[in-house]
Amino acid sequence: MLNLKDAALFRQQCYIDGAWQDADNGESQPVRNPSTGEVLGTTPRMGAAETRRAILAAEAAWPAWRAKTAKERAGLLRKWYDLMLAHQDDLAAILTAEQGKPFAEARGEILYGASFIEWFAEEAKRIYGDTIPEPVAGRRLVVIKQPVGVVAAITPWNFPNAMITRKVGPALAAGCTVVVKPASQTPYSALALAELAERAGIPRGVFNVVTGSARAIGGELTANPAVRKLSFTGSTEIGQELMAQCAATIKKISLELGGNAPFIVFDDADLDAAVAGAIASKFRNTGQTCVCTNRLLVQAGVYDEFARRLSDAVSRLKVADGFDPDAQQGPLIDQAAVDKVEAHIADAVSKGARVLVGGKRHARGGTFFEPTVLADVTTGMAVAREETFGPVAPLFRFETEEEAIRMANDTEFGLASYFYSRDIGRVWRVAGALEYGMVGINEGLISTEVAPFGGVKHSGLGREGSKYGIDEYLEMKYLCMGGIGG
Ligand SMILES: NC(=O)C1=CN([C@@H]2O[C@H](COP(=O)(O)OP(=O)(O)OC[C@H]3O[C@@H](n4cnc5c(N)ncnc54)[C@H](OP(=O)(O)O)[C@@H]3O)[C@@H](O)[C@H]2O)C=CC1
Ligand SMILES: O=C(O)[C@H](O)CS(=O)(=O)O
């Protein structure tokens, strides 16, 4: 099925306490290639009992793992990173087969995912504390940082490699141990990471991967008091459920949820740069990223020209199977995703929008969809309020800077935002006024391991990556020493 150089990377069992295991009841669930519909294999359909064992393994491994020096943990993470790079093509092939994205994009995700392991291997050695001038003579005050403990990570199908390493990298670097539940549609990338972690020498129980019933596994991960931290990437609806489930045990929580990114083109923008940025921001992963542009707000003076140039560029995007060397747009993850895209287009057209390019299922069939540009879109349409999570670029028109900011902020989401302008005063005014965790200014691709990734409002809590990302896996402790004398 998969033409891998190292077939041992394709694992169809879960990884718990350093052992590859089936579900207790022997049940399994199929994993399909979204491009062809073919069954790639199966993974165990585990539930609460197996998850409890994984948590116990992580708890048992924690004392020895946290007792290692930061340098020792960094060395093991570095070996894991080196193995990811050495197996980049195989990891990318597994990813394209189970998620559908073009192979070149999958290779890029492996580098992006590995960068979090590299970055946090370095950050491990810089977990500094504080000394505080004593307010009372004879005392010494210090602050130290310690690992939070056993971490649960629940991750999505759209970045099956990077969304795991963006959590597991800082967790392990901080001295925590982890139980990961990957998306059922894309489990093989997670299991390949477990295979490489074992080869890197990461001790048994430190990194565990369970697949199966989301509700049963999630129920155990959120209720078990041994789990002290939950990190989730996925829909806002599920993030809200998990946050509520964690309340009973007061877990530390990070949420990276949905978005509704505005992409604002002002009349002083470099239009060629804006078109290139819109293509990159809107159509990466066939529009299936939480930071994808969801609404394009274009100032009236450049609306028609921008619409013409963007439509021309979109019409040239190659829709193909991810293993086709020319592929630029792969399939959507499943039929539900196609249904949502079609519903958004139908709603917009019924309320007066015009289809400039695309607008319907692709001739390839299955879950392939034509990259689409809509004009004359208005705020009463579903695409203005809901995350499409597909290859649809809706163009809204605005007159003034104030109107653009008001439209951009008119959403409960606040993850990524983008705007194009060459006026320095406008750049600072708009960047300050946008209610988002991240702002791309004359750039459509801004995600990197060195900067804090995350949102506000219904887009989540906390930050991933950057020097801030490791704090999510640390607890701060204040020591007050008396009787020092002198
Ligand atoms: N912020 C982001 O990066 C992402 C946002 N999304 C948004 O979410 C929408 C739906 O996508 P989808 O993949 O279904 O996202 P979900 O939020 O449903 O799934 C994300 C992860 O959560 C798990 N999950 C689902 N329900 C539960 C539960 N009750 N308890 C514990 N874990 C659970 C899933 O497991 P399983 O796969 O087994 O269902 C998966 O591992 C997308 O259309 C998009 O709008 C989706 C993916 C990423
Ligand atoms: O969840 C996502 O969609 C990713 O976080 C987007 S990115 O980090 O690859 O930009």
Short mmCIF file of C-alpha atoms in Angstrom, two decimals, residues 70-471:
data_model
loop_
_atom_site.label_atom_id
_atom_site.label_comp_id
_atom_site.label_asym_id
_atom_site.label_seq_id
_atom_site.Cartn_x
_atom_site.Cartn_y
_atom_site.Cartn_z
CA ALA A 70 17.34 19.52 31.28
CA LYS A 71 20.43 18.76 29.24
CA GLU A 72 19.68 15.02 29.31
CA ARG A 73 16.07 15.58 28.22
CA ALA A 74 17.28 17.99 25.53
CA GLY A 75 19.70 15.38 24.20
CA LEU A 76 16.94 12.79 23.81
CA LEU A 77 14.63 15.33 22.13
CA ARG A 78 17.45 16.25 19.76
CA LYS A 79 17.87 12.58 18.77
CA TRP A 80 14.11 12.39 18.13
CA TYR A 81 14.37 15.51 15.95
CA ASP A 82 17.27 14.05 13.97
CA LEU A 83 15.28 10.86 13.33
CA MET A 84 12.28 12.88 12.09
CA LEU A 85 14.51 14.63 9.56
CA ALA A 86 16.15 11.38 8.51
CA HIS A 87 12.71 9.85 7.86
CA GLN A 88 11.06 12.99 6.44
CA ASP A 89 9.87 11.38 3.21
CA ASP A 90 8.36 8.31 4.90
CA LEU A 91 6.63 10.48 7.52
CA ALA A 92 5.32 12.73 4.73
CA ALA A 93 4.07 9.74 2.72
CA ILE A 94 2.17 8.40 5.73
CA LEU A 95 0.72 11.89 6.29
CA THR A 96 -0.38 12.41 2.67
CA ALA A 97 -1.93 8.93 2.56
CA GLU A 98 -4.07 9.47 5.66
CA GLN A 99 -4.82 13.22 5.41
CA GLY A 100 -4.63 13.94 1.67
CA LYS A 101 -2.46 17.05 1.52
CA PRO A 102 0.01 17.32 -1.37
CA PHE A 103 3.26 15.45 -0.65
CA ALA A 104 5.32 18.64 -0.91
CA GLU A 105 3.07 20.24 1.73
CA ALA A 106 3.33 17.12 3.89
CA ARG A 107 7.14 17.28 3.69
CA GLY A 108 6.83 20.87 4.85
CA GLU A 109 4.67 19.82 7.78
CA ILE A 110 7.28 17.28 8.87
CA LEU A 111 9.91 20.04 8.97
CA TYR A 112 7.46 22.33 10.80
CA GLY A 113 6.58 19.57 13.26
CA ALA A 114 10.23 18.68 13.83
CA SER A 115 11.06 22.36 14.44
CA PHE A 116 9.02 22.26 17.67
CA ILE A 117 11.11 19.34 18.96
CA GLU A 118 14.32 21.17 18.02
CA TRP A 119 13.11 24.46 19.56
CA PHE A 120 11.96 22.96 22.87
CA ALA A 121 15.07 20.79 23.16
CA GLU A 122 16.84 24.15 23.41
CA GLU A 123 14.19 25.83 25.59
CA ALA A 124 14.46 22.94 28.11
CA LYS A 125 17.83 24.36 29.17
CA ARG A 126 16.42 27.86 29.75
CA ILE A 127 13.67 27.22 32.28
CA TYR A 128 14.81 29.99 34.59
CA GLY A 129 13.34 31.14 37.93
CA ASP A 130 13.65 34.37 39.91
CA THR A 131 15.24 35.75 43.03
CA ILE A 132 13.25 38.51 44.74
CA PRO A 133 14.72 41.20 47.03
CA GLU A 134 13.55 40.21 50.51
CA PRO A 135 10.91 42.54 52.02
CA VAL A 136 11.90 41.36 55.50
CA ALA A 137 15.54 41.16 56.71
CA GLY A 138 16.84 37.65 57.19
CA ARG A 139 14.75 36.11 54.43
CA ARG A 140 15.57 34.92 50.91
CA LEU A 141 12.77 34.74 48.29
CA VAL A 142 13.05 32.68 45.12
CA VAL A 143 10.70 31.40 42.43
CA ILE A 144 11.32 28.03 40.79
CA LYS A 145 9.49 26.33 37.90
CA GLN A 146 8.59 22.63 37.93
CA PRO A 147 6.88 20.29 35.45
CA VAL A 148 3.10 20.17 35.81
CA GLY A 149 2.97 16.34 35.61
CA VAL A 150 1.03 13.95 33.35
CA VAL A 151 -0.27 15.70 30.23
CA ALA A 152 -3.18 14.68 27.99
CA ALA A 153 -3.03 15.88 24.38
CA ILE A 154 -5.96 15.57 21.97
CA THR A 155 -5.10 16.52 18.41
CA PRO A 156 -6.85 17.11 15.04
CA TRP A 157 -6.62 15.58 11.59
CA ASN A 158 -5.49 18.68 9.69
CA PHE A 159 -1.86 18.64 10.88
CA PRO A 160 -1.41 15.04 12.08
CA ASN A 161 2.31 15.51 12.82
CA ALA A 162 2.85 19.14 13.84
CA MET A 163 -0.12 19.43 16.21
CA ILE A 164 1.37 16.56 18.23
CA THR A 165 4.97 17.79 18.33
CA ARG A 166 3.77 21.34 19.18
CA LYS A 167 2.41 19.87 22.43
CA VAL A 168 4.70 16.91 23.15
CA GLY A 169 7.89 18.92 22.49
CA PRO A 170 7.40 21.48 25.29
CA ALA A 171 5.77 18.91 27.58
CA LEU A 172 8.75 16.53 27.47
CA ALA A 173 11.23 19.41 27.56
CA ALA A 174 9.58 20.68 30.78
CA GLY A 175 9.86 17.23 32.36
CA CYS A 176 6.25 16.11 31.87
CA THR A 177 5.01 12.79 30.47
CA VAL A 178 2.25 12.57 27.86
CA VAL A 179 -0.73 10.54 26.64
CA VAL A 180 -1.80 11.54 23.12
CA LYS A 181 -5.13 10.80 21.44
CA PRO A 182 -4.74 11.64 17.73
CA ALA A 183 -7.70 12.12 15.37
CA SER A 184 -9.24 8.83 14.26
CA GLN A 185 -8.89 9.88 10.62
CA THR A 186 -5.11 10.43 10.89
CA PRO A 187 -3.58 8.16 13.57
CA TYR A 188 -0.59 6.81 11.63
CA SER A 189 1.47 10.00 11.84
CA ALA A 190 1.20 9.85 15.64
CA LEU A 191 2.18 6.17 15.76
CA ALA A 192 5.16 6.80 13.48
CA LEU A 193 6.29 9.52 15.92
CA ALA A 194 6.02 6.97 18.73
CA GLU A 195 8.19 4.52 16.77
CA LEU A 196 10.86 7.21 16.32
CA ALA A 197 10.61 8.29 19.98
CA GLU A 198 11.36 4.71 21.01
CA ARG A 199 14.36 4.62 18.64
CA ALA A 200 15.58 7.93 20.07
CA GLY A 201 15.71 6.35 23.52
CA ILE A 202 12.83 8.22 25.10
CA PRO A 203 12.00 5.94 28.06
CA ARG A 204 8.85 3.78 28.18
CA GLY A 205 5.78 5.57 29.58
CA VAL A 206 7.04 9.07 28.74
CA PHE A 207 5.18 9.26 25.41
CA ASN A 208 2.02 7.17 24.89
CA VAL A 209 -0.46 7.09 21.98
CA VAL A 210 -4.01 5.70 22.28
CA THR A 211 -6.58 5.50 19.47
CA GLY A 212 -10.26 4.65 19.60
CA SER A 213 -13.45 6.08 21.01
CA ALA A 214 -12.93 9.81 21.38
CA ARG A 215 -15.63 10.14 23.97
CA ALA A 216 -14.40 7.21 26.11
CA ILE A 217 -10.73 8.13 25.86
CA GLY A 218 -11.46 11.82 26.32
CA GLY A 219 -13.70 11.06 29.25
CA GLU A 220 -10.88 9.25 31.04
CA LEU A 221 -8.24 11.85 30.12
CA THR A 222 -10.39 14.70 31.46
CA ALA A 223 -11.71 12.93 34.59
CA ASN A 224 -8.60 11.13 35.81
CA PRO A 225 -7.00 13.20 38.63
CA ALA A 226 -3.53 11.91 37.67
CA VAL A 227 -3.76 14.02 34.51
CA ARG A 228 -2.76 17.55 35.50
CA LYS A 229 -2.86 19.25 32.10
CA LEU A 230 -4.97 19.01 28.93
CA SER A 231 -3.82 20.50 25.61
CA PHE A 232 -6.40 20.38 22.80
CA THR A 233 -6.46 21.49 19.18
CA GLY A 234 -9.73 21.18 17.29
CA SER A 235 -13.20 22.62 17.08
CA THR A 236 -14.45 25.22 19.50
CA GLU A 237 -17.45 23.04 20.32
CA ILE A 238 -15.31 20.12 21.48
CA GLY A 239 -12.88 22.46 23.21
CA GLN A 240 -15.75 23.84 25.28
CA GLU A 241 -16.88 20.31 26.19
CA LEU A 242 -13.38 19.27 27.24
CA MET A 243 -12.86 22.46 29.25
CA ALA A 244 -16.04 21.71 31.18
CA GLN A 245 -15.00 18.07 31.71
CA CYS A 246 -11.67 19.25 33.19
CA ALA A 247 -13.34 21.50 35.75
CA ALA A 248 -13.93 18.74 38.32
CA THR A 249 -10.17 18.09 38.64
CA ILE A 250 -9.04 21.70 37.99
CA LYS A 251 -6.61 20.76 35.25
CA LYS A 252 -4.30 23.29 33.58
CA ILE A 253 -5.67 23.70 30.06
CA SER A 254 -4.56 24.94 26.63
CA LEU A 255 -7.05 25.25 23.78
CA GLU A 256 -6.29 25.99 20.12
CA LEU A 257 -9.71 26.17 18.50
CA GLY A 258 -11.56 27.49 15.50
CA GLY A 259 -11.04 30.76 13.68
CA ASN A 260 -12.70 33.23 11.33
CA ALA A 261 -9.67 35.05 9.95
CA PRO A 262 -10.19 38.35 8.14
CA PHE A 263 -7.83 39.21 5.26
CA ILE A 264 -8.05 42.97 4.71
CA VAL A 265 -6.79 44.57 1.46
CA PHE A 266 -6.52 48.35 1.72
CA ASP A 267 -6.34 50.55 -1.36
CA ASP A 268 -2.66 51.30 -0.68
CA ALA A 269 -1.73 47.58 -0.70
CA ASP A 270 0.74 45.94 -3.07
CA LEU A 271 -1.93 43.95 -4.95
CA ASP A 272 0.42 41.29 -6.32
CA ALA A 273 1.70 40.66 -2.78
CA ALA A 274 -1.87 40.63 -1.47
CA VAL A 275 -2.94 38.05 -4.07
CA ALA A 276 0.06 35.83 -3.26
CA GLY A 277 -0.67 36.18 0.45
CA ALA A 278 -4.34 35.37 -0.05
CA ILE A 279 -3.51 32.20 -1.99
CA ALA A 280 -1.06 31.09 0.72
CA SER A 281 -3.36 31.97 3.61
CA LYS A 282 -6.64 30.72 2.13
CA PHE A 283 -5.70 27.59 0.19
CA ARG A 284 -2.99 25.97 2.35
CA ASN A 285 -4.12 22.42 3.22
CA THR A 286 -7.07 23.00 0.85
CA GLY A 287 -8.37 25.65 3.24
CA GLN A 288 -8.36 23.24 6.21
CA THR A 289 -6.33 25.15 8.77
CA CYS A 290 -7.56 27.16 11.76
CA VAL A 291 -5.54 30.17 10.58
CA CYS A 292 -6.85 30.09 6.99
CA THR A 293 -8.37 33.31 5.79
CA ASN A 294 -12.14 32.92 6.12
CA ARG A 295 -13.22 36.39 4.93
CA LEU A 296 -11.49 38.72 2.44
CA LEU A 297 -12.36 42.38 3.11
CA VAL A 298 -11.32 44.52 0.11
CA GLN A 299 -11.46 48.32 -0.03
CA ALA A 300 -13.80 49.62 -2.74
CA GLY A 301 -11.09 51.37 -4.80
CA VAL A 302 -9.18 48.11 -5.49
CA TYR A 303 -12.03 45.60 -5.20
CA ASP A 304 -12.55 44.81 -8.89
CA GLU A 305 -8.82 44.60 -9.73
CA PHE A 306 -8.06 42.44 -6.70
CA ALA A 307 -11.02 40.17 -7.52
CA ARG A 308 -9.76 39.80 -11.10
CA ARG A 309 -6.18 38.96 -10.11
CA LEU A 310 -7.19 36.60 -7.32
CA SER A 311 -9.66 34.75 -9.56
CA ASP A 312 -6.97 34.32 -12.20
CA ALA A 313 -4.53 32.85 -9.65
CA VAL A 314 -7.17 30.57 -8.10
CA SER A 315 -8.24 29.25 -11.51
CA ARG A 316 -4.66 27.98 -12.01
CA LEU A 317 -4.49 25.93 -8.78
CA LYS A 318 -3.96 22.21 -9.60
CA VAL A 319 -6.43 19.89 -7.86
CA ALA A 320 -5.03 16.35 -7.66
CA ASP A 321 -4.18 13.36 -5.52
CA GLY A 322 -1.56 14.36 -2.96
CA PHE A 323 1.01 12.03 -4.52
CA ASP A 324 0.69 13.76 -7.92
CA PRO A 325 3.90 15.84 -8.13
CA ASP A 326 1.95 18.84 -9.49
CA ALA A 327 -0.80 18.74 -6.84
CA GLN A 328 -1.53 22.07 -5.13
CA GLN A 329 -4.98 21.24 -3.72
CA GLY A 330 -5.81 17.83 -2.26
CA PRO A 331 -9.18 16.35 -1.23
CA LEU A 332 -11.22 17.56 1.72
CA ILE A 333 -10.96 15.25 4.72
CA ASP A 334 -14.45 13.77 4.41
CA GLN A 335 -17.95 14.15 2.98
CA ALA A 336 -19.10 16.27 5.93
CA ALA A 337 -16.45 18.82 4.98
CA VAL A 338 -17.73 18.87 1.38
CA ASP A 339 -21.30 19.31 2.61
CA LYS A 340 -20.26 22.32 4.74
CA VAL A 341 -18.44 23.98 1.81
CA GLU A 342 -21.44 23.41 -0.51
CA ALA A 343 -23.85 24.76 2.12
CA HIS A 344 -21.78 27.94 2.55
CA ILE A 345 -21.64 28.54 -1.22
CA ALA A 346 -25.36 27.84 -1.70
CA ASP A 347 -26.27 30.16 1.18
CA ALA A 348 -24.09 32.98 -0.19
CA VAL A 349 -25.40 32.64 -3.77
CA SER A 350 -29.01 32.50 -2.56
CA LYS A 351 -28.39 35.86 -0.83
CA GLY A 352 -26.80 37.56 -3.84
CA ALA A 353 -23.16 36.48 -4.03
CA ARG A 354 -21.58 35.75 -7.44
CA VAL A 355 -19.30 32.78 -8.19
CA LEU A 356 -16.22 34.13 -10.01
CA VAL A 357 -14.28 30.81 -10.03
CA GLY A 358 -15.15 27.22 -9.05
CA GLY A 359 -18.24 26.76 -6.92
CA LYS A 360 -18.86 23.03 -7.20
CA ARG A 361 -17.44 19.55 -6.58
CA HIS A 362 -14.38 18.78 -8.68
CA ALA A 363 -14.59 16.47 -11.70
CA ARG A 364 -12.20 14.09 -9.88
CA GLY A 365 -15.15 13.14 -7.66
CA GLY A 366 -14.89 11.96 -4.07
CA THR A 367 -14.16 14.81 -1.69
CA PHE A 368 -12.28 16.96 -4.22
CA PHE A 369 -13.68 20.48 -4.59
CA GLU A 370 -13.03 23.31 -7.05
CA PRO A 371 -11.08 26.20 -5.50
CA THR A 372 -13.71 28.92 -5.33
CA VAL A 373 -13.90 32.73 -5.29
CA LEU A 374 -17.19 34.46 -4.39
CA ALA A 375 -17.88 38.18 -5.04
CA ASP A 376 -20.48 40.56 -3.56
CA VAL A 377 -20.48 38.66 -0.28
CA THR A 378 -22.25 40.40 2.63
CA THR A 379 -22.25 40.06 6.38
CA GLY A 380 -25.67 38.35 6.43
CA MET A 381 -24.26 35.23 4.79
CA ALA A 382 -23.09 32.13 6.70
CA VAL A 383 -19.48 32.53 5.48
CA ALA A 384 -19.28 35.77 7.45
CA ARG A 385 -19.94 34.01 10.76
CA GLU A 386 -18.89 30.35 10.37
CA GLU A 387 -15.47 28.80 9.68
CA THR A 388 -15.76 27.23 6.21
CA PHE A 389 -12.63 25.05 6.59
CA GLY A 390 -12.47 24.58 2.81
CA PRO A 391 -11.22 26.19 -0.44
CA VAL A 392 -13.67 29.11 -0.62
CA ALA A 393 -12.53 32.77 -0.80
CA PRO A 394 -15.50 35.12 -0.13
CA LEU A 395 -14.88 38.78 -1.09
CA PHE A 396 -16.53 41.49 1.04
CA ARG A 397 -16.35 45.19 0.06
CA PHE A 398 -15.66 48.09 2.48
CA GLU A 399 -15.19 51.86 2.15
CA THR A 400 -13.24 53.10 5.20
CA GLU A 401 -10.55 51.86 7.60
CA GLU A 402 -13.00 52.11 10.51
CA GLU A 403 -15.55 49.95 8.64
CA ALA A 404 -12.87 47.33 7.87
CA ILE A 405 -11.87 47.07 11.54
CA ARG A 406 -15.49 46.83 12.63
CA MET A 407 -16.20 44.06 10.10
CA ALA A 408 -13.01 42.20 10.97
CA ASN A 409 -13.79 42.21 14.70
CA ASP A 410 -17.48 41.28 14.23
CA THR A 411 -16.99 37.61 15.26
CA GLU A 412 -16.67 35.54 18.44
CA PHE A 413 -13.37 34.17 17.12
CA GLY A 414 -9.95 35.75 17.50
CA LEU A 415 -7.15 33.52 16.23
CA ALA A 416 -5.34 34.86 13.10
CA SER A 417 -5.92 38.00 11.04
CA TYR A 418 -4.15 39.54 8.04
CA PHE A 419 -3.99 42.89 6.28
CA TYR A 420 -2.09 44.51 3.43
CA SER A 421 -1.12 48.16 3.57
CA ARG A 422 2.02 50.20 2.99
CA ASP A 423 0.98 53.14 5.16
CA ILE A 424 2.98 52.99 8.40
CA GLY A 425 0.36 54.89 10.38
CA ARG A 426 -2.39 52.56 9.15
CA VAL A 427 -0.24 49.49 9.91
CA TRP A 428 0.11 50.47 13.58
CA ARG A 429 -3.53 51.63 13.93
CA VAL A 430 -5.03 48.47 12.40
CA ALA A 431 -2.60 46.05 14.11
CA GLY A 432 -3.56 47.56 17.45
CA ALA A 433 -7.31 47.52 16.78
CA LEU A 434 -7.67 43.92 15.54
CA GLU A 435 -8.99 41.60 18.33
CA TYR A 436 -6.88 38.56 17.43
CA GLY A 437 -3.97 36.61 18.88
CA MET A 438 -1.94 36.90 15.68
CA VAL A 439 -1.74 39.51 12.91
CA GLY A 440 -0.04 38.99 9.54
CA ILE A 441 0.94 42.34 8.02
CA ASN A 442 1.74 42.06 4.30
CA GLU A 443 2.27 38.33 5.01
CA GLY A 444 -0.16 35.43 4.53
CA LEU A 445 1.87 32.65 6.20
CA ILE A 446 2.95 33.54 9.73
CA SER A 447 3.11 30.28 11.72
CA THR A 448 6.54 29.45 13.11
CA GLU A 449 7.97 27.64 16.15
CA VAL A 450 9.73 30.80 17.36
CA ALA A 451 6.57 32.93 17.79
CA PRO A 452 3.57 32.51 20.15
CA PHE A 453 0.69 30.79 18.33
CA GLY A 454 -2.78 31.14 19.79
CA GLY A 455 -5.97 33.13 19.97
CA VAL A 456 -8.48 35.01 22.10
CA LYS A 457 -12.23 34.78 22.69
CA HIS A 458 -13.67 31.54 21.20
CA SER A 459 -10.37 30.69 19.49
CA GLY A 460 -8.83 29.37 22.65
CA LEU A 461 -6.52 29.76 25.63
CA GLY A 462 -2.74 29.77 25.94
CA ARG A 463 0.10 29.91 23.44
CA GLU A 464 2.09 27.22 21.61
CA GLY A 465 5.65 27.55 20.34
CA SER A 466 8.02 30.44 21.19
CA LYS A 467 9.67 31.07 24.58
CA TYR A 468 6.13 31.26 26.04
CA GLY A 469 5.03 27.78 24.92
CA ILE A 470 6.89 25.87 27.62
CA ASP A 471 5.10 27.80 30.41
#
